[in-house]
Coordinates of C-alpha atoms in Angstrom, one line a residue:
M849 CA 20.6 5.2 -12.2
Q850 CA 21.8 2.5 -10.1
V851 CA 19.6 1.1 -7.4
V852 CA 20.7 1.6 -4.1
N853 CA 20.9 -1.4 -1.8
R854 CA 19.7 0.1 1.4
R855 CA 19.9 -3.5 3.4
A856 CA 23.8 -3.2 2.9
C857 CA 24.5 -2.3 6.6
I858 CA 21.6 -4.5 8.3
P859 CA 23.7 -7.8 8.7
S860 CA 26.2 -6.1 11.1
S861 CA 23.4 -4.1 12.7
W862 CA 21.6 -7.5 13.4
G863 CA 25.1 -8.9 14.8
R864 CA 25.0 -6.3 17.1
W865 CA 21.4 -6.5 18.1
L866 CA 22.1 -10.2 18.9
H867 CA 25.2 -9.5 20.9
Q868 CA 22.9 -7.1 22.9
Q869 CA 20.3 -9.5 23.3
Q870 CA 22.7 -12.2 24.7
E871 CA 24.2 -9.5 27.2
E872 CA 20.4 -8.9 28.3
E873 CA 19.9 -12.2 28.9
K874 CA 23.2 -12.6 30.8
K875 CA 22.1 -9.8 32.8
K876 CA 18.7 -11.3 33.4
K877 CA 20.0 -14.5 34.8
K878 CA 22.3 -12.7 37.3
K879 CA 19.6 -10.5 38.4
K880 CA 17.4 -13.6 38.8
K881 CA 20.4 -15.2 41.0
K882 CA 20.6 -12.2 43.0
K883 CA 17.0 -11.5 43.9
K884 CA 16.9 -15.2 44.9
K885 CA 19.8 -15.0 47.1
K886 CA 18.3 -11.8 48.7
K887 CA 14.8 -13.4 49.4
K888 CA 16.8 -16.3 50.9
K889 CA 18.3 -13.8 52.9
K890 CA 15.2 -12.0 54.1
H891 CA 13.5 -15.1 55.1
Q892 CA 16.5 -15.8 57.3
M893 CA 16.1 -12.7 58.7
L894 CA 12.2 -13.2 59.1
R895 CA 13.1 -16.6 61.0
L896 CA 15.0 -14.9 63.4
V897 CA 13.0 -12.0 64.3
E898 CA 9.9 -14.3 64.4
D899 CA 11.0 -17.1 66.7
D900 CA 9.3 -16.8 69.6
A901 CA 10.2 -18.0 73.3
D902 CA 8.0 -19.3 76.6
T903 CA 8.9 -16.5 78.8
F904 CA 10.1 -12.9 78.8
A905 CA 13.5 -14.0 80.0
E906 CA 14.0 -16.7 77.3
R907 CA 12.8 -14.0 74.7
A908 CA 15.4 -11.8 76.0
E909 CA 18.2 -14.1 76.0
M910 CA 17.2 -15.3 72.4
Y911 CA 17.2 -11.6 71.1
Y912 CA 20.8 -10.9 72.7
K913 CA 22.0 -13.8 71.3
K914 CA 20.6 -13.3 67.5
R915 CA 21.0 -9.8 67.6
P916 CA 24.7 -9.6 65.8
Q917 CA 23.7 -12.0 63.2
L918 CA 20.6 -10.0 62.5
V919 CA 22.6 -6.8 62.2
S920 CA 25.0 -8.7 59.7
M921 CA 22.1 -9.4 57.6
I922 CA 21.0 -6.2 57.9
E923 CA 24.1 -4.7 56.8
D924 CA 24.6 -6.9 53.6
F925 CA 21.2 -6.0 52.7
R926 CA 21.7 -2.4 52.8
R927 CA 25.3 -2.7 50.6
A928 CA 23.2 -4.6 48.0
H929 CA 20.7 -2.1 48.0
R930 CA 23.2 0.5 47.7
S931 CA 25.1 -1.0 45.0
L932 CA 21.7 -1.5 43.1
A933 CA 21.0 2.1 43.3
V934 CA 24.5 3.1 42.0
R935 CA 24.2 0.3 38.9
Y936 CA 20.6 1.9 38.2
D937 CA 22.3 5.6 38.1
Q938 CA 25.3 4.3 35.7
L939 CA 22.8 2.2 33.4
K940 CA 20.7 5.1 33.1
S941 CA 23.2 7.7 32.4
G942 CA 25.0 5.2 30.2
G943 CA 21.7 4.5 28.4
A944 CA 21.0 8.2 27.5
A945 CA 24.4 8.5 26.1
R946 CA 24.0 5.6 23.9
R947 CA 20.7 6.8 22.6
V948 CA 22.8 10.4 21.5
A949 CA 25.2 8.6 20.2
A950 CA 23.4 6.3 17.9
P951 CA 21.8 8.3 15.2
C952 CA 25.2 9.8 14.7
R953 CA 26.7 6.5 13.9
L954 CA 23.8 5.2 12.1
D955 CA 24.0 8.4 9.6
R956 CA 27.8 7.7 9.0
S957 CA 27.2 3.9 8.3
W958 CA 24.6 4.7 6.1
A959 CA 26.5 7.6 4.1
R960 CA 29.5 4.8 4.0
S961 CA 26.8 2.3 2.5
I962 CA 25.4 4.6 0.1
S963 CA 28.8 5.9 -1.1
S964 CA 29.8 2.3 -1.8
N965 CA 27.2 1.4 -3.7
K966 CA 27.0 4.4 -5.9
G967 CA 30.4 5.2 -6.1
E968 CA 31.1 8.9 -6.6
V969 CA 28.5 11.0 -4.8
E970 CA 28.5 14.4 -3.3
P971 CA 28.5 14.9 0.5
R972 CA 25.5 17.1 0.3
N973 CA 23.5 13.9 -1.6
S974 CA 24.7 11.4 0.5
A975 CA 23.7 13.3 3.8
S976 CA 20.2 14.2 2.1
D977 CA 20.1 10.2 1.1
S978 CA 21.0 9.2 4.4
S979 CA 18.2 11.4 6.2
S980 CA 15.2 10.3 3.9
S981 CA 16.7 6.7 4.4
E982 CA 16.1 6.8 8.0
E983 CA 12.4 8.0 7.2
D984 CA 11.9 5.8 4.3
D985 CA 13.1 2.4 5.8
P986 CA 11.0 1.3 8.6
E987 CA 13.2 -1.7 9.6
Q988 CA 16.1 0.4 10.5
G989 CA 13.9 2.5 12.7
G990 CA 12.3 -0.4 14.4
E991 CA 15.9 -2.0 14.8
R992 CA 17.0 1.3 16.7
R993 CA 13.7 1.2 18.6
T994 CA 14.4 -2.4 19.8
R995 CA 18.0 -1.4 20.7
E996 CA 16.4 1.4 22.7
T997 CA 13.7 -1.0 24.3
P998 CA 15.7 -3.2 26.3
D999 CA 17.6 0.0 27.8
A1000 CA 14.1 1.3 29.0
D1001 CA 12.9 -2.1 30.2
L1002 CA 16.3 -2.4 32.2
G1003 CA 15.8 1.1 33.8
T1004 CA 12.2 0.5 34.8
L1005 CA 12.9 -3.2 36.2
M1006 CA 16.0 -1.5 38.2
M1007 CA 13.4 1.4 39.5
G1008 CA 11.0 -1.3 40.5
E1009 CA 13.7 -3.4 42.4
V1010 CA 15.2 -0.3 44.1
E1011 CA 11.4 0.8 45.5
R1012 CA 10.9 -2.9 46.3
L1013 CA 14.0 -2.9 48.4
K1014 CA 13.2 0.5 50.1
E1015 CA 9.8 -0.9 51.0
E1016 CA 11.5 -4.1 52.4
N1017 CA 14.2 -1.9 54.5
A1018 CA 11.3 0.1 55.9
A1019 CA 9.4 -3.1 57.0
L1020 CA 12.6 -4.5 58.5
K1021 CA 13.0 -1.5 60.6
S1022 CA 9.5 -1.2 61.8
E1023 CA 10.0 -5.1 62.8
I1024 CA 13.3 -4.3 64.6
A1025 CA 11.7 -1.1 66.3
G1026 CA 9.1 -3.2 67.6
K1027 CA 11.5 -5.9 68.8
D1028 CA 13.3 -3.2 70.5
E1029 CA 10.5 -1.9 72.4
E1030 CA 9.5 -5.5 73.5
K1031 CA 12.9 -6.1 74.6
R1032 CA 12.4 -2.7 77.0
D1033 CA 9.4 -4.2 78.1
V1034 CA 11.4 -7.4 79.2
I1035 CA 13.8 -5.7 80.8
R1036 CA 11.4 -3.4 82.6
Q1037 CA 9.4 -6.4 84.0
L1038 CA 12.6 -8.3 85.1
A1039 CA 13.8 -5.3 86.8
L1040 CA 10.7 -5.0 88.5
S1041 CA 10.7 -8.5 89.6
L1042 CA 14.3 -8.2 90.8
Q1043 CA 13.1 -5.5 92.9
I1044 CA 10.4 -7.1 94.5
L1045 CA 12.6 -10.3 95.4
T1046 CA 15.2 -7.6 96.7
E1047 CA 12.8 -6.0 99.3
E1048 CA 11.3 -9.6 100.0
R1049 CA 14.8 -10.8 100.9
A1050 CA 15.4 -7.8 103.2
G1051 CA 12.0 -8.2 104.9
L1052 CA 12.7 -11.8 105.7
R1053 CA 16.4 -11.2 107.0
M1054 CA 14.8 -8.5 109.2
Y1055 CA 12.3 -11.1 110.4
I1056 CA 14.9 -13.6 111.3
K1057 CA 16.9 -11.1 112.9
D1058 CA 14.2 -9.9 115.4
G1059 CA 13.1 -13.3 115.9
K1060 CA 16.4 -14.3 116.9
K1061 CA 16.7 -11.2 119.3
K1062 CA 13.3 -11.9 120.8
K1063 CA 14.1 -15.5 121.6
K1064 CA 17.3 -14.7 123.1
K1065 CA 15.6 -12.0 125.4
G1066 CA 13.0 -14.7 126.6
A1067 CA 15.7 -17.2 127.0
I1068 CA 17.4 -14.6 129.6
S1069 CA 14.6 -13.8 131.1
E1070 CA 13.7 -17.4 131.7
F1071 CA 16.7 -18.3 133.5
G1072 CA 16.7 -15.0 135.7
K1073 CA 13.3 -16.3 136.8
L1074 CA 14.7 -19.5 137.7
L1075 CA 17.5 -18.1 139.5
R1076 CA 15.4 -15.8 141.6
K1077 CA 13.2 -19.0 142.6
L1078 CA 16.4 -21.1 143.6
F1079 CA 18.0 -18.6 145.7
G1080 CA 15.2 -16.5 147.1
W1081 CA 16.2 -13.3 145.3
Q1082 CA 13.8 -10.7 144.7

């Protein structure tokens, strides 16, 4: 009876595992870059929102000047959040499909390795050997768990990133709502000040107009008195 070399297919499996590890490292580096870029954009938005002015008028003017830039940043943030959510769904569905298909591929490769070592083997025996080898060989089971673990970790990381982005979006929306309310207060105060100034201006005009009329009447009456004294008019 020949001894079956159960490690015959391990090198190719290790090659696939190493390739997957390299891909995971690349994804992690890209993710760190994106995270750093998003953090920079978030700080820029906060600087735009948190800038204060000395007066209400300056604050309102600053808000209107920076509003298009702030809206553009929020739109970029929303698009990044949407792409992350889509990518998470794709990775989740792809990971489930790989986990379903992986046992079938392992069974076929294990059966081929056994048949190449033994020579002529019955299909029933090769299937039973492949199933028993899956139970007896802990290294291959550990390898499969290693392949499944990065997908689960990546899914968890993506879910955490999506939740964090949702919280940041909610915080930004609340800050923008607060700034909108502050802008409305500024506009109301400016409108009230403008109304007061308009009323004061109208009052001053009426006062000047009445003063001119009284002065004119007084001058006419004085001139009439002088004429009456000169000519003895009654």
